[in-house]
Coordinates of C-alpha atoms and ligand atoms in Angstrom, one line a residue:
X1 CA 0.0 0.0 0.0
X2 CA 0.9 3.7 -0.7
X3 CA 0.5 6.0 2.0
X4 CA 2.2 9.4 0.0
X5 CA -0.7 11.4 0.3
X6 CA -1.8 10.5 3.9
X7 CA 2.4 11.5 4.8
X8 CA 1.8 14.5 3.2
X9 CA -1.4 15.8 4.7
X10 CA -0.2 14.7 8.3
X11 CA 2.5 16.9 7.7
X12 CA 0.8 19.8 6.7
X13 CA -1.5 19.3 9.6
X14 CA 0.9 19.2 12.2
X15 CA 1.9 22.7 11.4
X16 CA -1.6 24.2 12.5
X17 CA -3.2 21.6 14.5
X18 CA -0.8 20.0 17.9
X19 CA 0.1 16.7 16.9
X20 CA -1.5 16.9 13.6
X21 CA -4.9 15.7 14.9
X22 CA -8.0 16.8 16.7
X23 CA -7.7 13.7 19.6
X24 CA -4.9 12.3 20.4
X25 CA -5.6 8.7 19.5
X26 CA -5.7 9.4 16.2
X27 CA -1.8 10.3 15.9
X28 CA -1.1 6.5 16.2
X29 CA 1.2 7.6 19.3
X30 CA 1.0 4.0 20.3
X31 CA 1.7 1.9 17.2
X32 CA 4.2 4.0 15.6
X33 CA 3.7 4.9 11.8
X34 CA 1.5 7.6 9.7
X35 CA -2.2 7.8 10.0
X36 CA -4.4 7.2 7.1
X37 CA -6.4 10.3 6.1
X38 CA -9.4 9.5 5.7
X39 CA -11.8 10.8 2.2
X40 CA -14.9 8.4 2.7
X41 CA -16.7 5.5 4.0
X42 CA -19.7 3.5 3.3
X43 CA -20.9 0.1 5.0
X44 CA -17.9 -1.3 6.4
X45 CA -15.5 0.2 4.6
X46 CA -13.3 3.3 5.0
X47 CA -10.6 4.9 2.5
X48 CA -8.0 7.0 2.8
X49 CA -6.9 9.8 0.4
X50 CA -4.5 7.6 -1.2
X51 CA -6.9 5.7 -2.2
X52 CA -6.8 2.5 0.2
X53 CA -9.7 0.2 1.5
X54 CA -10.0 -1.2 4.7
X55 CA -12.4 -3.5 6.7
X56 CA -13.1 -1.3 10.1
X57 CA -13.3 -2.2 13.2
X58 CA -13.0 1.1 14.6
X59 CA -16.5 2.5 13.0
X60 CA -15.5 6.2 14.5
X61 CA -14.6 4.6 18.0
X62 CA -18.5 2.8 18.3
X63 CA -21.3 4.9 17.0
X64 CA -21.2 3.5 13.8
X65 CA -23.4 0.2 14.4
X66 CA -25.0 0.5 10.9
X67 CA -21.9 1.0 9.0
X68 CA -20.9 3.8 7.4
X69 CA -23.3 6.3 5.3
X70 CA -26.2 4.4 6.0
X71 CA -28.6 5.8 3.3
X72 CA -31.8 5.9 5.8
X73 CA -29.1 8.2 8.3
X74 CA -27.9 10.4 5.5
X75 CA -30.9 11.3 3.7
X76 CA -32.6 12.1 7.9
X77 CA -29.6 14.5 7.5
X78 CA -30.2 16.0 4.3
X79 CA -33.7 16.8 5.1
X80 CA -33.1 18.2 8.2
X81 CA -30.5 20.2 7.6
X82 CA -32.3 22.0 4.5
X83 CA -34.8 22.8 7.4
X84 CA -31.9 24.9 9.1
X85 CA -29.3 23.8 10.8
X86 CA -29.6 25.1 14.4
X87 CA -32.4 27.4 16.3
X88 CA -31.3 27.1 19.8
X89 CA -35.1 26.6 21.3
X90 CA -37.1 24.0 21.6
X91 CA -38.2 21.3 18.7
X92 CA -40.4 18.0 18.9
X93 CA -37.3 15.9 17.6
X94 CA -35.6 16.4 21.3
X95 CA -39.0 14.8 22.6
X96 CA -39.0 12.1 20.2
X97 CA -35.6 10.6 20.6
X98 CA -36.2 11.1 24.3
X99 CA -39.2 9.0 23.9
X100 CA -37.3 6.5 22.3
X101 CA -34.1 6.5 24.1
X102 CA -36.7 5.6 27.0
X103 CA -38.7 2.9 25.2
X104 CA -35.2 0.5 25.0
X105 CA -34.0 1.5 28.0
X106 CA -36.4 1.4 31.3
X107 CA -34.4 2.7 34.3
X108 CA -34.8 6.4 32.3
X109 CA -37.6 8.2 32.9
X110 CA -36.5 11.7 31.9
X111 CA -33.2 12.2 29.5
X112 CA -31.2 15.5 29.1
X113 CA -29.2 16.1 26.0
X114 CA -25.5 17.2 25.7
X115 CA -23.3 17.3 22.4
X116 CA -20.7 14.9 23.6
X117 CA -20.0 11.7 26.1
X118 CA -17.4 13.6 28.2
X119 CA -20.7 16.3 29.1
X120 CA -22.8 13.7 29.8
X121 CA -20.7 12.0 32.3
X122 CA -19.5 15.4 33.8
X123 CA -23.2 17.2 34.1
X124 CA -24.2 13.2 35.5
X125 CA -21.4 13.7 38.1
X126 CA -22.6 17.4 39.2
X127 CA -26.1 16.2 39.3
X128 CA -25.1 13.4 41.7
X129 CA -23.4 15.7 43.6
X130 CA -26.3 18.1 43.7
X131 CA -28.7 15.7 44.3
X132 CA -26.8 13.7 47.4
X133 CA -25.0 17.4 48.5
X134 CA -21.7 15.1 49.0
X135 CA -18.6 15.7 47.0
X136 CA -16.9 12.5 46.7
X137 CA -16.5 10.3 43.6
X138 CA -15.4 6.9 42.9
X139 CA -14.0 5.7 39.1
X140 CA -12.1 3.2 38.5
X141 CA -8.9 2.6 37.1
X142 CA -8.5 1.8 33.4
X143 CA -12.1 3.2 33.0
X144 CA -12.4 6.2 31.2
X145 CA -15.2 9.0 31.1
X146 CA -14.2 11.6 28.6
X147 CA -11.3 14.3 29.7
X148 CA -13.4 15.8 32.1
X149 CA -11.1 17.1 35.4
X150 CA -12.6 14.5 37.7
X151 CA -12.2 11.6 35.7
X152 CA -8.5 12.5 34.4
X153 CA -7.4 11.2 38.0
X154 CA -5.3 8.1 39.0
X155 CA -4.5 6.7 42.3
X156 CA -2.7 8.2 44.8
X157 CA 0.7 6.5 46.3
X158 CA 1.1 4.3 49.7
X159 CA -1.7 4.9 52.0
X160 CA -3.8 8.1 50.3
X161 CA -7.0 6.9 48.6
X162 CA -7.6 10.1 47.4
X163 CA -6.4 10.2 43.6
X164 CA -3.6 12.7 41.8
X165 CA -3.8 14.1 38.4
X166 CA -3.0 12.3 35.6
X167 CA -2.3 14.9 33.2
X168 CA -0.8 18.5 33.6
X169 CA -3.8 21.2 34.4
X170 CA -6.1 19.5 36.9
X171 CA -5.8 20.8 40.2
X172 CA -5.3 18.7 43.1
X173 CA -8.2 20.4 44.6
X174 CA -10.2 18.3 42.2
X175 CA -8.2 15.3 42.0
X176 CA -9.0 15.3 46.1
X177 CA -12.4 14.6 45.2
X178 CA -12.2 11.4 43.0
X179 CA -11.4 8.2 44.9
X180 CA -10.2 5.2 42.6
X181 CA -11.0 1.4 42.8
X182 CA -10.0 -1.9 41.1
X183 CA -12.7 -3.1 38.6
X184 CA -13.5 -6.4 39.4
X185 CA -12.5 -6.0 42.8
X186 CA -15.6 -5.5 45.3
X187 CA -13.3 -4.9 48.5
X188 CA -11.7 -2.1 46.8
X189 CA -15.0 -0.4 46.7
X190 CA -15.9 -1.6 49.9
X191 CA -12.9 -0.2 51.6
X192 CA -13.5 3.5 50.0
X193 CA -17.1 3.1 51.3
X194 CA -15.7 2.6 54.8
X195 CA -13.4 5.4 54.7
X196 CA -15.5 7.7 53.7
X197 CA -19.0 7.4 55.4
X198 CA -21.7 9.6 53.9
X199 CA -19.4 11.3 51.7
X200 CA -19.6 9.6 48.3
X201 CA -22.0 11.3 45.9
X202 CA -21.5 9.1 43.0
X203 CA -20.0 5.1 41.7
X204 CA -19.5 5.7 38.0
X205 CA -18.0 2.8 35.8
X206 CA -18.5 1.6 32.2
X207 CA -20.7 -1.9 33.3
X208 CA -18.8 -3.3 30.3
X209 CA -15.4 -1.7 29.9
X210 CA -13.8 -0.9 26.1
X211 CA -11.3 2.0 27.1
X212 CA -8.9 -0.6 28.9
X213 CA -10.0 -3.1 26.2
X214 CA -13.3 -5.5 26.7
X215 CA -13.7 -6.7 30.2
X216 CA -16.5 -8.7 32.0
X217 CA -17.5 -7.6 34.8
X218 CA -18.0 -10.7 37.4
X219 CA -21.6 -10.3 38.2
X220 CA -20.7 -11.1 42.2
X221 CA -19.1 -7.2 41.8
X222 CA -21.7 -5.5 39.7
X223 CA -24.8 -6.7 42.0
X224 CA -22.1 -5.5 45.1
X225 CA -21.9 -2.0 43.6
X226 CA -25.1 -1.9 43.2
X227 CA -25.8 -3.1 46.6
X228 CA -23.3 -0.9 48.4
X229 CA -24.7 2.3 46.4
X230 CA -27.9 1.4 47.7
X231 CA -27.0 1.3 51.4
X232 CA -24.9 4.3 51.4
X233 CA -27.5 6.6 49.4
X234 CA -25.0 7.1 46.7
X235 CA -25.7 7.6 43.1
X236 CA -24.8 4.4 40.6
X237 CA -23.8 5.9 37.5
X238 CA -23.4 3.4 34.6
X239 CA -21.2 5.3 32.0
X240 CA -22.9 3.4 28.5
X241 CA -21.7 6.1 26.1
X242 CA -19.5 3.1 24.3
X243 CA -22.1 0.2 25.5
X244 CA -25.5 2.1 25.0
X245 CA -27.2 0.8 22.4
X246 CA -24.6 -1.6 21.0
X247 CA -24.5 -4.5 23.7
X248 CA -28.3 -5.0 23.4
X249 CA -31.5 -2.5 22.7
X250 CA -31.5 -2.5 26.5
X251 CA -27.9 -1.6 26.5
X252 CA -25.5 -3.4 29.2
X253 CA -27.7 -2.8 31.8
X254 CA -30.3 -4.8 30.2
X255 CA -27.2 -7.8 30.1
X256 CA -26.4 -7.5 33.8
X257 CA -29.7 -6.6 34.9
X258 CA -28.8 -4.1 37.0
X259 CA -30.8 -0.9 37.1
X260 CA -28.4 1.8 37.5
X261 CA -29.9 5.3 39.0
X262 CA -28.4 7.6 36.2
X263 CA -26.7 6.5 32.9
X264 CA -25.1 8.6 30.4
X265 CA -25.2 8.2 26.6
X266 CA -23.2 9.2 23.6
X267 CA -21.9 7.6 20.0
X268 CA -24.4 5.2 19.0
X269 CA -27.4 7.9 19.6
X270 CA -26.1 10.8 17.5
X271 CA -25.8 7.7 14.2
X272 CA -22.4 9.6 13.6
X273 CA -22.8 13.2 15.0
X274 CA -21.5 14.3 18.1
X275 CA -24.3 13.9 21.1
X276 CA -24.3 12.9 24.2
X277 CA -27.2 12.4 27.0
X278 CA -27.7 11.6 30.8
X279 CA -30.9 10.5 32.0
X280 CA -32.2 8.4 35.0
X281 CA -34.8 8.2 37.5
X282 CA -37.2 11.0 38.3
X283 CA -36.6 12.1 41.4
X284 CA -32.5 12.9 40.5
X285 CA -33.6 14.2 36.6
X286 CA -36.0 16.6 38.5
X287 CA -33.1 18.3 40.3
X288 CA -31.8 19.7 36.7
X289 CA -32.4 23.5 36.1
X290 CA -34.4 25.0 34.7
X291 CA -36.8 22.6 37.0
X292 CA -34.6 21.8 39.8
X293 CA -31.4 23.9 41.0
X294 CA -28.7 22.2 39.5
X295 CA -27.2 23.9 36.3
X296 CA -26.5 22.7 33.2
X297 CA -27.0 24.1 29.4
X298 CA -25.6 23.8 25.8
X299 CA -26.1 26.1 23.1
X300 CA -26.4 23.3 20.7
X301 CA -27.7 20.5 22.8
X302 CA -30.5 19.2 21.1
X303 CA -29.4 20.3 17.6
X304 CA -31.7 18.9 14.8
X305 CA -29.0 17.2 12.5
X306 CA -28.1 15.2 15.4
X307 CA -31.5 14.5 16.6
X308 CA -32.1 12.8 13.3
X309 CA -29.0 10.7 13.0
X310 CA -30.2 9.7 16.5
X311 CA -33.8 8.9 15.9
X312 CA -33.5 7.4 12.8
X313 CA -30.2 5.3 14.2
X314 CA -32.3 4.1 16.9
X315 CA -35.3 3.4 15.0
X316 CA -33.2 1.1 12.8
X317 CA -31.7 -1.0 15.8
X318 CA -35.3 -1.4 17.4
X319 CA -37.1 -2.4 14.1
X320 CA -34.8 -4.6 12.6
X321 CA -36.3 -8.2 12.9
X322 CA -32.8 -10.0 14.8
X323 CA -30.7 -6.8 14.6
X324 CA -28.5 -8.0 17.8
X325 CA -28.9 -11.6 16.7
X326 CA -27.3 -11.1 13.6
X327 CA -24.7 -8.9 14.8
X328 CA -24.2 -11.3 17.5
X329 CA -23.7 -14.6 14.3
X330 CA -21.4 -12.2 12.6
X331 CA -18.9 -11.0 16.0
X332 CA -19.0 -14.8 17.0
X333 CA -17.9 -16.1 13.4
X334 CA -14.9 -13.0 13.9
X335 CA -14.3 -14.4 17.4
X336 CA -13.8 -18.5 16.9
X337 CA -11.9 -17.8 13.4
X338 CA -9.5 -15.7 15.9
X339 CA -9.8 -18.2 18.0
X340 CA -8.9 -20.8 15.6
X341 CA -5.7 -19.3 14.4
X342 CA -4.1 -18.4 17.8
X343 CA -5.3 -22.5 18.4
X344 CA -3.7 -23.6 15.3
X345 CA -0.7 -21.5 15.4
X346 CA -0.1 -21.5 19.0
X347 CA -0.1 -18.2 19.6
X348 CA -0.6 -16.7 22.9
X349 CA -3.7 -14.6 23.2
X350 CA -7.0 -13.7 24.7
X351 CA -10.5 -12.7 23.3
X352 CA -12.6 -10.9 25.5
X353 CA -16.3 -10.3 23.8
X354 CA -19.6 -9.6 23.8
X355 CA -21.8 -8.9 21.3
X356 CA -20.0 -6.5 18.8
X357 CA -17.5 -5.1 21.0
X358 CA -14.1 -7.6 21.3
X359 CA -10.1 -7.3 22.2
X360 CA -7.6 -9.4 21.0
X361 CA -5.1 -9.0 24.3
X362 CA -1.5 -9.6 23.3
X363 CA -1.2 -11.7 26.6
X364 CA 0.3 -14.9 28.0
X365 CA -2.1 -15.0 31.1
X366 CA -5.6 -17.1 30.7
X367 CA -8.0 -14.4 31.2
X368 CA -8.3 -10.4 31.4
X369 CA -10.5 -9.2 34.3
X370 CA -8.8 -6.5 35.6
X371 CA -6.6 -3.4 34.6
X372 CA -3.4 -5.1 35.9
X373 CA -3.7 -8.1 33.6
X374 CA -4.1 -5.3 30.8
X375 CA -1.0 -3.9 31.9
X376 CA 0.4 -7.2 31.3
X377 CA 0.0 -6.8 27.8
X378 CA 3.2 -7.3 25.2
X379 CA 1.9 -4.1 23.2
X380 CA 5.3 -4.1 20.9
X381 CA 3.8 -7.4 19.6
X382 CA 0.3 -6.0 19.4
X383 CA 1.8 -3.1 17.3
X384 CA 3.8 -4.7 14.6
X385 CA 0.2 -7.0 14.7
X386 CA -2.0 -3.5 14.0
X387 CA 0.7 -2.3 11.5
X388 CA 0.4 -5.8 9.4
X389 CA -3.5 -5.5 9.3
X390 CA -3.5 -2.3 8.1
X391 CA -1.1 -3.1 5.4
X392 CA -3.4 -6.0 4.7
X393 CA -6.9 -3.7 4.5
X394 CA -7.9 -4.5 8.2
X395 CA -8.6 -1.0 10.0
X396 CA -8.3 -1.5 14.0
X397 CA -7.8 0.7 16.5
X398 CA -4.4 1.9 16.8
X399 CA -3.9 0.8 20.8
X400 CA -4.2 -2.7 22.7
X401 CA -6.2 -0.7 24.9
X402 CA -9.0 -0.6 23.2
X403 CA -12.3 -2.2 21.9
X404 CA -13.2 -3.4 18.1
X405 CA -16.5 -3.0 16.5
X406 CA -18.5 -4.7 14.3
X407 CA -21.5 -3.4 12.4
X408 CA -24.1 -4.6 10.9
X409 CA -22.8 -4.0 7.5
X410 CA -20.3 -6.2 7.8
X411 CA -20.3 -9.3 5.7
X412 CA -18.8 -13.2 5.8
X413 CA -16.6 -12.2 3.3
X414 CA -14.9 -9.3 5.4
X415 CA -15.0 -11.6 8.3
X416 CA -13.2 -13.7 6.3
X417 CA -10.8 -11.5 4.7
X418 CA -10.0 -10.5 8.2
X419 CA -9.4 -14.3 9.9
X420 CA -7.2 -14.8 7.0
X421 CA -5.2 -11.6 7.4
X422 CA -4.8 -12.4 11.0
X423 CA -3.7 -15.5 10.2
X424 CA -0.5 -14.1 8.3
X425 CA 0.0 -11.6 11.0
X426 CA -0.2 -14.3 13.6
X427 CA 2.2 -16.5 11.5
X428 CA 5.1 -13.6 11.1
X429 CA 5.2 -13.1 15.1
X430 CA 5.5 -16.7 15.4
X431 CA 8.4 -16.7 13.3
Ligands
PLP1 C1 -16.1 7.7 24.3 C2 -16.4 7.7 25.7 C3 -16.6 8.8 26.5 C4 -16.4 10.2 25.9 O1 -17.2 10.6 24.9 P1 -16.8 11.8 23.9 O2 -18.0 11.9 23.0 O3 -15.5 11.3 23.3 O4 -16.6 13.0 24.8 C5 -17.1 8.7 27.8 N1 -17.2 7.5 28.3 C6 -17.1 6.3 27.6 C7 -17.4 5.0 28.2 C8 -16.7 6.4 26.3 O5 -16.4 5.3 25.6

């Protein structure tokens, strides 16, 4: 493959844009090597400006469930748009997808929307905080919420549970006020609870993890956060801005049924423009200004393009006769062909899955449950693995540390093309 034109236009972007890119992922920081610019997409292929295909399994990091350009979502976009863009008051689109949005999932029974997943988990924290009038959070580590202040936080050394910035420009004031835990690990929770009496507003956690890579969470620790948020008066946040909408109709919660008291939303319900939402039970929504005294607002929230994408995104997924089924046929004939190679070739790996969303860890360990088994990743080996795919027409996320998607536009043949492509890749490491 050539990549001249994609060299040249990285280039030229560095000079006006830090790093040459618009979030940071996109660099390819972590694999080494120039990123494709992209010109178009359609179903379940992307190319670059070059003029490359590639099968991908990064589908804009998740909200791309249908594939790309699906015609239903572009023409909702046309014919909104020629309706003018943006009005900044109300419009019955922002009470339709909130209908909807509440239809697949039942623990919401009002929904506020924001323009991206990092404002739905940040207003979902102040709410929480508003609501319980306590300060204190806990995330976890390897989780991540968007770049908000309180969720750009890791633990702090030796005996402090209170966390530290992670990156330069949070304040330690704020990083005071999120306490980390081990996912998977119930006494690590437990522990901050007992610390900490009546002064945790707030448990957020993605109930299926894809920004550390796919992990399960043991049902034993999701029913005891759920349990411990309910004896301490604390809000449960499930974070589904990755898992809404693509685990199930019901979204993860629906899997583990657990009924978390606020969720926040984002990808998969803007169909491919940027959105995000929070919603949960009554009596926390009802706190939100302009009905309640907790602040929030967005210029743009609501905006009409995006509204359609949404509705018409969401209609899709909920009247599709076997939508998940067949999503679920296609992931699992990706999964065992993966699973076949790494057999056949003896190639030490793991595949953590569910539904559409899977990591292929770069591990010698049997399973990945926690964020220190991640760590244990050989992510050298994982990146001479991403830079072979690519060069074969396979698109996948440029880190170990993070999920693949699969879309309902994709077909046996890519799934095939893709086993096989693996296959070589697999092979060379081996050698
Ligand atoms: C992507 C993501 C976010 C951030 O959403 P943005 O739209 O990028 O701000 C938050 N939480 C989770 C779980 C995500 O996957």
């Amino acid at each position: 493959m050539i990549f001249d034109k994609s060299i040249k236009a990285f280039h030229e972007a560095q000079k006006h844009i830090p790093g040459g890119v618009n979030s940071p992922v996109r660099s390819f920081g972590s694999v080494g090597g120039n990123p494709p610019f992209i010109a178009k997409a359609s179903g379940s292929k992307i190319t670059d400006i070059d003029g490359n295909e590639y099968i991908d399994y990064v589908g804009s990091w998740g909200p791309m469930i249908l594939g790309h350009a699906h015609p239903d979502v572009v023409k909702a976009i046309q014919e909104t748009a020629a309706l003018g863009a943006s009005f900044g008051a109300p419009t019955e689109l922002e009470t339709e997808i909130a209908v909807l949005i509440k239809k697949l999932v039942p623990s919401i029974d009002m929904v506020r929307m924001v323009n991206s997943g990092t404002e739905a988990t940040m207003s979902a924290l102040r709410l929480a905080r508003g609501y319980t009038g306590r300060n204190l959070v806990i995330k976890f580590e390897g989780c991540y919420h968007g770049h908000n202040d309180s969720f750009l936080i890791q633990a702090g050394s030796g005996a402090l549970t209170f966390g530290t910035p992670n990156t330069p420009g949070v304040t330690p004031g704020t990083a005071h006020d999120t306490l980390i835990a081990q996912y998977n690990d119930l006494p690590s929770v437990e522990r901050l609870f007992e610390d900490h009496k009546n002064e945790i507003a707030a448990v957020i956690l993605e109930p299926i993890t894809g920004n550390m890579g796919v992990i399960i969470p043991d049902q034993i620790f999701i029913n005891g956060l759920r349990k411990l948020c309910d004896e301490n008066k604390t809000v449960l946040i499930f974070d589904e801005v990755m898992t809404g909408f693509r685990i199930k109709k019901g979204c993860a919660q629906e899997l583990l049924g657990i009924t978390p008291d606020l969720t926040t939303f984002g990808k998969i319900i803007g169909g491919g423009l940027p959105v995000g939402a929070y919603g949960g039970k009554q009596e926390i929504m009802d706190m939100l200004a302009p009905k309640g005294p907790v602040y929030q607002a967005g210029t743009l929230s609501g905006n009409p393009l995006a509204m359609a994408a949404g509705i018409t995104t969401l209609r899709l997924l909920d009247k599709t006769p076997d939508f998940y089924d067949n999503l679920e046929n296609t992931s699992a004939s990706l999964e065992e062909g993966l699973q076949n190679n790494m057999k056949e070739l003896g190639f030490d790996g793991v595949i953590n899955r569910v539904g559409s969303m899977f990591t292929l860890f770069f591990t010698k360990e049997n399973s990945v449950k926690s964020f220190a088994d991640v760590k244990k990743c050989d992510t050298t080996r994982f990146a001479n693995y991403f830079k072979m795919s690519l060069q074969n027409g396979i698109y996948l996320a440029p880190s170990q540390y993070e999920a693949g998607f699969i879309s309902a536009a994709h077909t046996k043949e890519d799934i095939q093309k893709t086993v096989e492509a693996s296959y070589m890749a697999m092979k060379k490491l081996k050698e």
